[in-house]
């Protein structure tokens, strides 16, 4: 595969941008090689600046549930941009998008738009602290909720990929307010709550973890958190930045029938534009400024382009059969991968939930960060590179998810399954 243009651009980028990238995982550090510079995308495909073509399962790390450059999203953006790009004043589309969110995720009775997932989670936590008058929060090891100080503790995604789940620059005093529990270990959460009785404002969780690879919640885990929160006056926050409109139309809360007090969204909700949102119970969200005193603001919040792309995306995914098709394709590919791994006798742990999927080269079933860390990440790197030269673009990290889009065709899936088998043959 010829990558001379990407190589040259990366060399330039490294002189101006830390590590040559504006977000760490995309640097390919943990899988070897150098990042590809992307020229364009259409449907399920990506093309790099050297003209190499790929079937893309990163999908901009989740937002592109419709695939790249979906015509209806582009048309909405083209129409909107004619009227101006930002006003810092209310626009009608903010109400429209809030209405869509409320209809598809009914627990979000009130919604505040922000510009990224990180903003959404840090704002939701401030609201939880302001509402309860408590300071501590519980998060799960390996869950990633953006890069706010107190959330960057044993965090997944790039932090784990690059071997730094706790970042320098996070004051110990901030991190001390974040209590850590193991994902899928309800007993540990119970104990933690008991030993910090009356002090915990919120439990924040990725209802399907997607930043330590893909880890599904075990039976009763989310329900157990809900009950515990109700008993102790703790707010339950579902970070659905990744799972929202991804694992089902109403997110993980619809799929697992558990209603959180607050939800954070990002990714799909902006159809590829930078956006986030948080929302939930009316009595809680009514405390947000200027309705209440809990302050949070943003110049680009409710940005017209982001609202337009979000609304256009939700309109398409609301059509009959959309999720059935997406889930069927994801399950098919996951089964093909599982069969190939089993046939080859490779120890593995594989999961798909809705349109998210992932697998580990692991000897035991992965159900937490602690078990995820035991996987063979170096072997994943080899696998990643073999897939890439066969035209398949998977996440450049063993601790991220793969995403199916509506644009992936049967031929794409068959090509991917074949590349998967060939890649296993090469690396094992
Ligand atoms: N942290 C995101 C993945 N879970 C974004 C990675 C990137 O854009 O490089």
CSV table of C-alpha atoms and ligand atoms in Angstrom, one decimal:
chain,number,residue,atom,x,y,z
A,1,UNK,CA,0.0,0.0,0.0
A,2,UNK,CA,1.5,3.3,-1.1
A,3,UNK,CA,1.2,5.9,1.7
A,4,UNK,CA,3.9,8.5,0.7
A,5,UNK,CA,1.6,11.5,0.9
A,6,UNK,CA,0.2,10.5,4.3
A,7,UNK,CA,3.8,10.0,5.5
A,8,UNK,CA,4.9,13.5,4.3
A,9,UNK,CA,1.8,15.1,5.9
A,10,UNK,CA,2.4,13.4,9.2
A,11,UNK,CA,6.0,14.6,9.2
A,12,UNK,CA,4.8,18.2,8.8
A,13,UNK,CA,2.0,17.7,11.3
A,14,UNK,CA,4.4,16.5,14.0
A,15,UNK,CA,6.2,19.8,13.8
A,16,UNK,CA,3.1,21.8,14.6
A,17,UNK,CA,0.6,19.6,16.4
A,18,UNK,CA,1.5,17.5,19.4
A,19,UNK,CA,2.1,14.0,18.2
A,20,UNK,CA,0.9,15.1,14.8
A,21,UNK,CA,-2.7,14.6,15.7
A,22,UNK,CA,-5.6,16.5,17.3
A,23,UNK,CA,-6.8,13.4,19.3
A,24,UNK,CA,-4.4,10.7,20.5
A,25,UNK,CA,-5.8,7.4,19.4
A,26,UNK,CA,-5.8,8.3,15.7
A,27,UNK,CA,-2.0,8.5,15.8
A,28,UNK,CA,-1.8,4.7,15.4
A,29,UNK,CA,0.8,4.5,18.2
A,30,UNK,CA,-0.5,1.3,19.7
A,31,UNK,CA,-0.9,-0.6,16.4
A,32,UNK,CA,2.3,0.5,14.8
A,33,UNK,CA,2.8,2.4,11.6
A,34,UNK,CA,1.6,6.0,11.0
A,35,UNK,CA,-1.8,7.5,10.6
A,36,UNK,CA,-3.4,7.8,7.2
A,37,UNK,CA,-4.5,11.3,6.2
A,38,UNK,CA,-8.0,11.1,4.9
A,39,UNK,CA,-9.1,12.9,1.8
A,40,UNK,CA,-12.8,12.0,1.6
A,41,UNK,CA,-15.5,9.6,2.5
A,42,UNK,CA,-18.7,8.4,0.8
A,43,UNK,CA,-21.2,5.9,2.2
A,44,UNK,CA,-19.2,3.0,3.8
A,45,UNK,CA,-15.9,4.1,2.1
A,46,UNK,CA,-13.0,6.2,3.0
A,47,UNK,CA,-10.1,7.4,0.7
A,48,UNK,CA,-6.8,8.5,2.0
A,49,UNK,CA,-4.6,11.2,0.4
A,50,UNK,CA,-2.7,8.6,-1.5
A,51,UNK,CA,-5.9,7.3,-3.1
A,52,UNK,CA,-6.2,4.1,-1.1
A,53,UNK,CA,-9.8,3.0,-0.6
A,54,UNK,CA,-11.1,1.5,2.7
A,55,UNK,CA,-14.3,0.0,4.0
A,56,UNK,CA,-14.7,2.1,7.2
A,57,UNK,CA,-15.8,0.7,10.6
A,58,UNK,CA,-14.5,3.7,12.6
A,59,UNK,CA,-17.2,6.0,11.2
A,60,UNK,CA,-15.6,9.0,12.8
A,61,UNK,CA,-15.6,7.0,16.1
A,62,UNK,CA,-19.3,6.5,16.0
A,63,UNK,CA,-21.3,9.5,14.7
A,64,UNK,CA,-21.7,8.3,11.1
A,65,UNK,CA,-24.5,5.8,11.6
A,66,UNK,CA,-25.7,6.8,8.1
A,67,UNK,CA,-22.2,6.5,6.5
A,68,UNK,CA,-20.1,9.3,5.1
A,69,UNK,CA,-21.5,12.3,3.3
A,70,UNK,CA,-25.1,11.1,3.4
A,71,UNK,CA,-27.0,13.1,0.8
A,72,UNK,CA,-29.8,14.2,3.1
A,73,UNK,CA,-27.4,15.4,5.8
A,74,UNK,CA,-25.4,17.3,3.2
A,75,UNK,CA,-28.5,18.9,1.7
A,76,UNK,CA,-29.6,20.1,5.2
A,77,UNK,CA,-26.1,21.6,5.8
A,78,UNK,CA,-26.0,23.2,2.4
A,79,UNK,CA,-29.4,24.9,3.0
A,80,UNK,CA,-28.5,26.0,6.5
A,81,UNK,CA,-25.1,27.4,5.7
A,82,UNK,CA,-26.6,29.9,3.2
A,83,UNK,CA,-28.2,31.6,6.2
A,84,UNK,CA,-25.1,32.0,8.3
A,85,UNK,CA,-22.9,29.8,10.5
A,86,UNK,CA,-23.4,31.0,14.1
A,87,UNK,CA,-25.5,33.5,15.9
A,88,UNK,CA,-25.0,32.9,19.6
A,89,UNK,CA,-28.7,33.5,19.8
A,90,UNK,CA,-31.6,31.1,19.9
A,91,UNK,CA,-32.7,29.4,16.6
A,92,UNK,CA,-35.8,27.3,15.9
A,93,UNK,CA,-33.8,24.2,15.0
A,94,UNK,CA,-32.6,23.9,18.7
A,95,UNK,CA,-36.3,23.3,19.7
A,96,UNK,CA,-36.7,20.9,16.8
A,97,UNK,CA,-33.7,18.8,17.8
A,98,UNK,CA,-34.6,18.9,21.5
A,99,UNK,CA,-38.1,17.6,20.5
A,100,UNK,CA,-36.6,14.8,18.4
A,101,UNK,CA,-34.4,13.8,21.4
A,102,UNK,CA,-37.2,13.9,23.8
A,103,UNK,CA,-39.4,11.8,21.5
A,104,UNK,CA,-36.7,9.1,20.9
A,105,UNK,CA,-35.2,9.2,24.5
A,106,UNK,CA,-38.2,10.1,26.7
A,107,UNK,CA,-36.2,10.3,29.9
A,108,UNK,CA,-34.6,13.4,28.5
A,109,UNK,CA,-37.5,15.7,29.5
A,110,UNK,CA,-35.4,18.7,29.1
A,111,UNK,CA,-32.2,19.0,27.0
A,112,UNK,CA,-29.2,21.4,26.9
A,113,UNK,CA,-27.1,21.4,23.7
A,114,UNK,CA,-23.4,21.7,24.0
A,115,UNK,CA,-20.5,21.2,21.5
A,116,UNK,CA,-18.9,17.9,22.5
A,117,UNK,CA,-19.4,14.7,24.5
A,118,UNK,CA,-16.8,15.9,27.0
A,119,UNK,CA,-18.8,19.1,27.6
A,120,UNK,CA,-21.9,17.0,28.0
A,121,UNK,CA,-20.5,14.7,30.7
A,122,UNK,CA,-18.8,17.5,32.7
A,123,UNK,CA,-21.9,19.5,32.6
A,124,UNK,CA,-24.1,16.6,33.7
A,125,UNK,CA,-21.8,16.0,36.6
A,126,UNK,CA,-21.9,19.6,37.7
A,127,UNK,CA,-25.7,19.5,37.5
A,128,UNK,CA,-25.8,16.3,39.6
A,129,UNK,CA,-23.5,17.9,42.2
A,130,UNK,CA,-25.5,21.1,42.3
A,131,UNK,CA,-28.8,19.3,42.5
A,132,UNK,CA,-27.8,16.8,45.3
A,133,UNK,CA,-25.3,19.1,47.2
A,134,UNK,CA,-22.8,16.3,47.2
A,135,UNK,CA,-19.3,16.2,45.7
A,136,UNK,CA,-18.3,12.6,45.1
A,137,UNK,CA,-19.1,10.6,42.0
A,138,UNK,CA,-18.7,7.0,41.1
A,139,UNK,CA,-17.2,6.0,37.7
A,140,UNK,CA,-16.2,2.6,36.4
A,141,UNK,CA,-12.6,1.7,35.5
A,142,UNK,CA,-12.2,1.6,31.7
A,143,UNK,CA,-15.2,3.8,31.1
A,144,UNK,CA,-14.3,7.0,29.2
A,145,UNK,CA,-16.4,10.1,29.7
A,146,UNK,CA,-14.3,12.7,27.9
A,147,UNK,CA,-11.2,14.4,29.3
A,148,UNK,CA,-12.5,16.5,32.2
A,149,UNK,CA,-10.1,16.3,35.2
A,150,UNK,CA,-12.1,14.2,37.6
A,151,UNK,CA,-13.2,11.8,34.8
A,152,UNK,CA,-9.7,11.1,33.5
A,153,UNK,CA,-9.1,8.5,36.2
A,154,UNK,CA,-8.6,4.9,35.1
A,155,UNK,CA,-10.1,6.1,31.8
A,156,UNK,CA,-10.5,3.9,28.7
A,157,UNK,CA,-10.1,5.0,25.1
A,158,UNK,CA,-6.9,6.8,24.2
A,159,UNK,CA,-5.8,7.0,27.9
A,160,UNK,CA,-5.7,3.2,28.1
A,161,UNK,CA,-4.6,2.8,24.5
A,162,UNK,CA,-1.5,4.8,25.2
A,163,UNK,CA,-1.0,3.3,28.6
A,164,UNK,CA,-1.8,6.4,30.7
A,165,UNK,CA,-5.3,5.9,32.2
A,166,UNK,CA,-4.5,8.6,34.8
A,167,UNK,CA,-3.2,11.8,33.3
A,168,UNK,CA,-0.5,14.1,34.7
A,169,UNK,CA,-2.2,17.5,35.2
A,170,UNK,CA,-5.2,16.1,37.1
A,171,UNK,CA,-4.9,17.4,40.6
A,172,UNK,CA,-5.0,14.6,43.2
A,173,UNK,CA,-7.7,16.5,45.1
A,174,UNK,CA,-10.0,16.4,42.0
A,175,UNK,CA,-9.3,12.7,41.4
A,176,UNK,CA,-10.1,12.0,45.0
A,177,UNK,CA,-13.7,12.9,44.5
A,178,UNK,CA,-14.0,10.2,41.8
A,179,UNK,CA,-14.6,6.8,43.3
A,180,UNK,CA,-13.8,3.8,41.1
A,181,UNK,CA,-15.6,0.6,40.8
A,182,UNK,CA,-15.3,-2.4,38.5
A,183,UNK,CA,-17.7,-2.5,35.5
A,184,UNK,CA,-20.3,-5.2,36.0
A,185,UNK,CA,-19.5,-5.6,39.7
A,186,UNK,CA,-22.7,-4.5,41.5
A,187,UNK,CA,-21.5,-5.7,44.9
A,188,UNK,CA,-18.5,-3.4,44.6
A,189,UNK,CA,-20.7,-0.4,43.9
A,190,UNK,CA,-22.9,-1.3,46.8
A,191,UNK,CA,-19.9,-1.4,49.1
A,192,UNK,CA,-18.6,1.9,47.7
A,193,UNK,CA,-21.9,3.6,48.2
A,194,UNK,CA,-22.2,2.3,51.8
A,195,UNK,CA,-18.7,3.5,52.7
A,196,UNK,CA,-19.5,7.0,51.3
A,197,UNK,CA,-23.0,7.2,52.5
A,198,UNK,CA,-24.7,10.5,51.8
A,199,UNK,CA,-21.7,11.8,49.9
A,200,UNK,CA,-22.2,10.5,46.4
A,201,UNK,CA,-23.9,12.8,43.9
A,202,UNK,CA,-23.9,10.6,40.8
A,203,UNK,CA,-23.0,7.3,39.3
A,204,UNK,CA,-21.9,7.8,35.7
A,205,UNK,CA,-21.7,4.8,33.4
A,206,UNK,CA,-21.4,3.9,29.8
A,207,UNK,CA,-24.5,1.6,29.7
A,208,UNK,CA,-22.6,-0.4,27.1
A,209,UNK,CA,-18.9,0.3,27.5
A,210,UNK,CA,-17.3,1.2,24.2
A,211,UNK,CA,-14.0,2.7,25.3
A,212,UNK,CA,-12.3,-0.4,26.5
A,213,UNK,CA,-13.4,-2.4,23.5
A,214,UNK,CA,-17.0,-3.3,23.7
A,215,UNK,CA,-18.3,-4.7,27.0
A,216,UNK,CA,-22.0,-5.3,27.5
A,217,UNK,CA,-23.7,-4.8,30.8
A,218,UNK,CA,-24.3,-8.2,32.5
A,219,UNK,CA,-27.8,-9.2,33.5
A,220,UNK,CA,-29.2,-6.9,36.2
A,221,UNK,CA,-26.1,-4.6,36.3
A,222,UNK,CA,-27.9,-1.5,35.1
A,223,UNK,CA,-31.1,-2.3,36.9
A,224,UNK,CA,-29.0,-2.8,40.1
A,225,UNK,CA,-27.4,0.6,39.7
A,226,UNK,CA,-30.9,2.2,39.2
A,227,UNK,CA,-32.2,0.6,42.4
A,228,UNK,CA,-29.1,1.6,44.4
A,229,UNK,CA,-29.4,5.2,43.2
A,230,UNK,CA,-33.1,5.3,44.1
A,231,UNK,CA,-32.3,4.0,47.6
A,232,UNK,CA,-29.4,6.4,48.3
A,233,UNK,CA,-30.7,9.6,46.5
A,234,UNK,CA,-27.9,9.3,44.0
A,235,UNK,CA,-28.4,10.5,40.4
A,236,UNK,CA,-27.8,7.9,37.7
A,237,UNK,CA,-26.1,9.3,34.6
A,238,UNK,CA,-26.0,7.2,31.4
A,239,UNK,CA,-23.2,8.4,29.2
A,240,UNK,CA,-24.8,7.6,25.9
A,241,UNK,CA,-22.4,9.6,23.8
A,242,UNK,CA,-21.5,6.4,22.0
A,243,UNK,CA,-24.6,4.3,22.5
A,244,UNK,CA,-27.2,6.9,21.8
A,245,UNK,CA,-29.1,6.2,18.6
A,246,UNK,CA,-26.5,3.5,18.0
A,247,UNK,CA,-27.5,0.4,20.0
A,248,UNK,CA,-31.1,1.2,19.3
A,249,UNK,CA,-33.2,4.2,18.4
A,250,UNK,CA,-33.7,5.1,22.0
A,251,UNK,CA,-30.2,4.2,23.1
A,252,UNK,CA,-29.1,1.7,25.7
A,253,UNK,CA,-31.8,2.9,28.1
A,254,UNK,CA,-34.4,1.7,25.7
A,255,UNK,CA,-32.6,-1.6,25.0
A,256,UNK,CA,-32.1,-2.5,28.6
A,257,UNK,CA,-35.3,-0.9,30.0
A,258,UNK,CA,-33.5,1.2,32.6
A,259,UNK,CA,-34.2,4.9,32.9
A,260,UNK,CA,-31.4,7.2,34.1
A,261,UNK,CA,-31.9,10.6,35.8
A,262,UNK,CA,-29.6,12.3,33.3
A,263,UNK,CA,-28.3,11.3,29.9
A,264,UNK,CA,-25.3,12.6,27.9
A,265,UNK,CA,-25.3,12.4,24.1
A,266,UNK,CA,-22.8,13.3,21.4
A,267,UNK,CA,-21.6,11.6,18.2
A,268,UNK,CA,-24.7,10.4,16.2
A,269,UNK,CA,-26.8,13.4,17.5
A,270,UNK,CA,-24.6,15.7,15.4
A,271,UNK,CA,-24.4,13.6,12.3
A,272,UNK,CA,-20.7,14.3,12.0
A,273,UNK,CA,-20.7,17.9,13.2
A,274,UNK,CA,-19.2,18.8,16.7
A,275,UNK,CA,-22.1,18.5,19.1
A,276,UNK,CA,-23.2,17.1,22.4
A,277,UNK,CA,-26.2,17.3,24.7
A,278,UNK,CA,-27.2,16.5,28.2
A,279,UNK,CA,-30.6,16.3,29.7
A,280,UNK,CA,-33.0,14.3,31.8
A,281,UNK,CA,-35.6,14.8,34.6
A,282,UNK,CA,-37.3,18.2,34.4
A,283,UNK,CA,-36.9,18.9,38.1
A,284,UNK,CA,-33.1,18.4,37.8
A,285,UNK,CA,-32.6,20.2,34.4
A,286,UNK,CA,-34.8,23.2,35.7
A,287,UNK,CA,-31.8,24.0,38.0
A,288,UNK,CA,-29.6,24.8,35.0
A,289,UNK,CA,-28.9,28.5,34.4
A,290,UNK,CA,-30.7,30.7,33.5
A,291,UNK,CA,-33.8,28.7,34.7
A,292,UNK,CA,-31.8,27.9,37.9
A,293,UNK,CA,-28.4,28.6,39.4
A,294,UNK,CA,-26.2,25.8,38.1
A,295,UNK,CA,-24.1,27.5,35.6
A,296,UNK,CA,-23.1,26.2,32.1
A,297,UNK,CA,-22.8,28.1,28.9
A,298,UNK,CA,-21.3,27.9,25.3
A,299,UNK,CA,-20.9,30.3,22.5
A,300,UNK,CA,-21.3,27.6,19.8
A,301,UNK,CA,-24.0,25.6,21.7
A,302,UNK,CA,-27.0,25.0,19.5
A,303,UNK,CA,-24.9,25.9,16.4
A,304,UNK,CA,-27.1,25.9,13.3
A,305,UNK,CA,-24.9,23.5,11.3
A,306,UNK,CA,-24.7,21.0,14.1
A,307,UNK,CA,-28.5,21.2,14.7
A,308,UNK,CA,-29.2,20.8,11.0
A,309,UNK,CA,-27.0,17.7,10.6
A,310,UNK,CA,-28.4,16.2,13.8
A,311,UNK,CA,-32.0,16.7,12.8
A,312,UNK,CA,-31.4,15.3,9.3
A,313,UNK,CA,-29.6,12.2,10.7
A,314,UNK,CA,-32.4,11.5,13.3
A,315,UNK,CA,-35.0,11.8,10.5
A,316,UNK,CA,-33.3,9.1,8.5
A,317,UNK,CA,-32.7,6.7,11.4
A,318,UNK,CA,-36.3,7.1,12.5
A,319,UNK,CA,-37.5,5.3,9.3
A,320,UNK,CA,-39.1,1.9,9.6
A,321,UNK,CA,-36.6,-1.0,9.5
A,322,UNK,CA,-33.5,1.2,10.0
A,323,UNK,CA,-32.3,-0.5,13.2
A,324,UNK,CA,-33.4,-4.0,12.2
A,325,UNK,CA,-31.2,-3.8,9.1
A,326,UNK,CA,-28.3,-2.3,11.1
A,327,UNK,CA,-28.4,-4.9,13.8
A,328,UNK,CA,-28.8,-7.8,11.3
A,329,UNK,CA,-25.7,-6.7,9.4
A,330,UNK,CA,-23.7,-6.3,12.6
A,331,UNK,CA,-24.8,-9.6,13.9
A,332,UNK,CA,-23.9,-11.3,10.6
A,333,UNK,CA,-20.4,-9.9,10.6
A,334,UNK,CA,-19.8,-10.6,14.3
A,335,UNK,CA,-20.9,-14.2,13.7
A,336,UNK,CA,-18.5,-14.6,10.7
A,337,UNK,CA,-15.7,-13.2,12.8
A,338,UNK,CA,-16.6,-15.5,15.7
A,339,UNK,CA,-16.7,-18.5,13.5
A,340,UNK,CA,-13.3,-17.7,11.9
A,341,UNK,CA,-11.7,-17.2,15.4
A,342,UNK,CA,-13.2,-20.4,16.7
A,343,UNK,CA,-12.2,-22.5,13.6
A,344,UNK,CA,-8.6,-21.2,14.0
A,345,UNK,CA,-8.7,-22.1,17.7
A,346,UNK,CA,-7.9,-18.6,18.7
A,347,UNK,CA,-8.9,-17.7,22.3
A,348,UNK,CA,-11.2,-14.7,22.1
A,349,UNK,CA,-14.0,-12.7,23.6
A,350,UNK,CA,-16.5,-11.1,21.1
A,351,UNK,CA,-19.5,-8.9,21.6
A,352,UNK,CA,-22.0,-6.9,19.5
A,353,UNK,CA,-24.7,-4.7,20.8
A,354,UNK,CA,-26.9,-3.0,18.2
A,355,UNK,CA,-24.5,-1.6,15.7
A,356,UNK,CA,-21.4,-1.6,18.0
A,357,UNK,CA,-19.1,-4.6,17.9
A,358,UNK,CA,-15.7,-5.7,19.0
A,359,UNK,CA,-13.5,-8.6,20.0
A,360,UNK,CA,-10.4,-9.2,22.1
A,361,UNK,CA,-7.6,-11.7,21.6
A,362,UNK,CA,-8.2,-12.9,25.2
A,363,UNK,CA,-8.1,-16.2,27.1
A,364,UNK,CA,-11.0,-15.3,29.3
A,365,UNK,CA,-14.4,-13.6,28.7
A,366,UNK,CA,-14.0,-9.8,28.9
A,367,UNK,CA,-16.6,-8.2,31.1
A,368,UNK,CA,-14.6,-5.4,32.7
A,369,UNK,CA,-11.6,-3.2,32.3
A,370,UNK,CA,-9.5,-5.6,34.5
A,371,UNK,CA,-10.3,-8.5,32.1
A,372,UNK,CA,-9.9,-6.3,29.0
A,373,UNK,CA,-6.4,-5.4,30.0
A,374,UNK,CA,-5.4,-9.1,29.9
A,375,UNK,CA,-6.0,-9.2,26.1
A,376,UNK,CA,-3.2,-9.5,23.6
A,377,UNK,CA,-3.1,-5.9,22.4
A,378,UNK,CA,0.1,-6.5,20.4
A,379,UNK,CA,-1.7,-9.2,18.4
A,380,UNK,CA,-4.5,-6.8,17.8
A,381,UNK,CA,-2.0,-4.4,16.3
A,382,UNK,CA,-0.8,-7.1,13.8
A,383,UNK,CA,-4.4,-7.9,12.9
A,384,UNK,CA,-5.2,-4.2,12.4
A,385,UNK,CA,-2.3,-3.8,9.9
A,386,UNK,CA,-3.3,-6.9,8.0
A,387,UNK,CA,-6.9,-5.6,7.7
A,388,UNK,CA,-5.7,-2.2,6.6
A,389,UNK,CA,-3.7,-3.5,3.7
A,390,UNK,CA,-6.8,-5.5,2.7
A,391,UNK,CA,-8.8,-2.3,2.5
A,392,UNK,CA,-10.6,-2.5,5.9
A,393,UNK,CA,-10.3,0.4,8.3
A,394,UNK,CA,-10.8,-0.8,11.9
A,395,UNK,CA,-10.1,1.2,15.1
A,396,UNK,CA,-6.4,1.6,15.6
A,397,UNK,CA,-6.6,0.4,19.2
A,398,UNK,CA,-7.6,-2.8,20.9
A,399,UNK,CA,-9.6,-0.7,23.3
A,400,UNK,CA,-12.1,0.9,21.0
A,401,UNK,CA,-15.3,-0.2,19.3
A,402,UNK,CA,-16.2,-0.9,15.7
A,403,UNK,CA,-19.3,0.7,14.2
A,404,UNK,CA,-21.6,-0.5,11.4
A,405,UNK,CA,-23.5,2.0,9.3
A,406,UNK,CA,-26.6,2.0,7.2
A,407,UNK,CA,-24.3,2.4,4.2
A,408,UNK,CA,-22.4,-0.9,4.6
A,409,UNK,CA,-23.5,-3.2,1.8
A,410,UNK,CA,-23.7,-7.0,1.7
A,411,UNK,CA,-20.6,-6.9,-0.6
A,412,UNK,CA,-18.8,-4.8,2.0
A,413,UNK,CA,-19.5,-7.3,4.7
A,414,UNK,CA,-18.5,-10.2,2.6
A,415,UNK,CA,-15.2,-8.5,1.7
A,416,UNK,CA,-14.6,-7.7,5.4
A,417,UNK,CA,-15.3,-11.3,6.5
A,418,UNK,CA,-12.9,-12.6,3.9
A,419,UNK,CA,-10.2,-10.0,4.9
A,420,UNK,CA,-10.7,-11.1,8.5
A,421,UNK,CA,-10.1,-14.8,7.7
A,422,UNK,CA,-7.0,-13.9,5.6
A,423,UNK,CA,-5.7,-11.6,8.3
A,424,UNK,CA,-6.0,-14.3,11.0
A,425,UNK,CA,-4.1,-16.7,8.7
A,426,UNK,CA,-1.3,-14.2,8.4
A,427,UNK,CA,-0.9,-13.4,12.0
A,428,UNK,CA,-1.3,-16.8,13.6
B,1,LIG,N1,-11.9,9.3,22.2
B,1,LIG,C1,-12.5,9.0,21.0
B,1,LIG,C2,-12.6,7.5,20.7
B,1,LIG,N2,-13.3,6.8,21.7
B,1,LIG,C3,-11.9,9.8,19.8
B,1,LIG,C4,-10.7,9.3,19.2
B,1,LIG,C5,-10.2,10.2,18.1
B,1,LIG,O1,-10.9,11.0,17.5
B,1,LIG,O2,-9.0,10.1,17.8
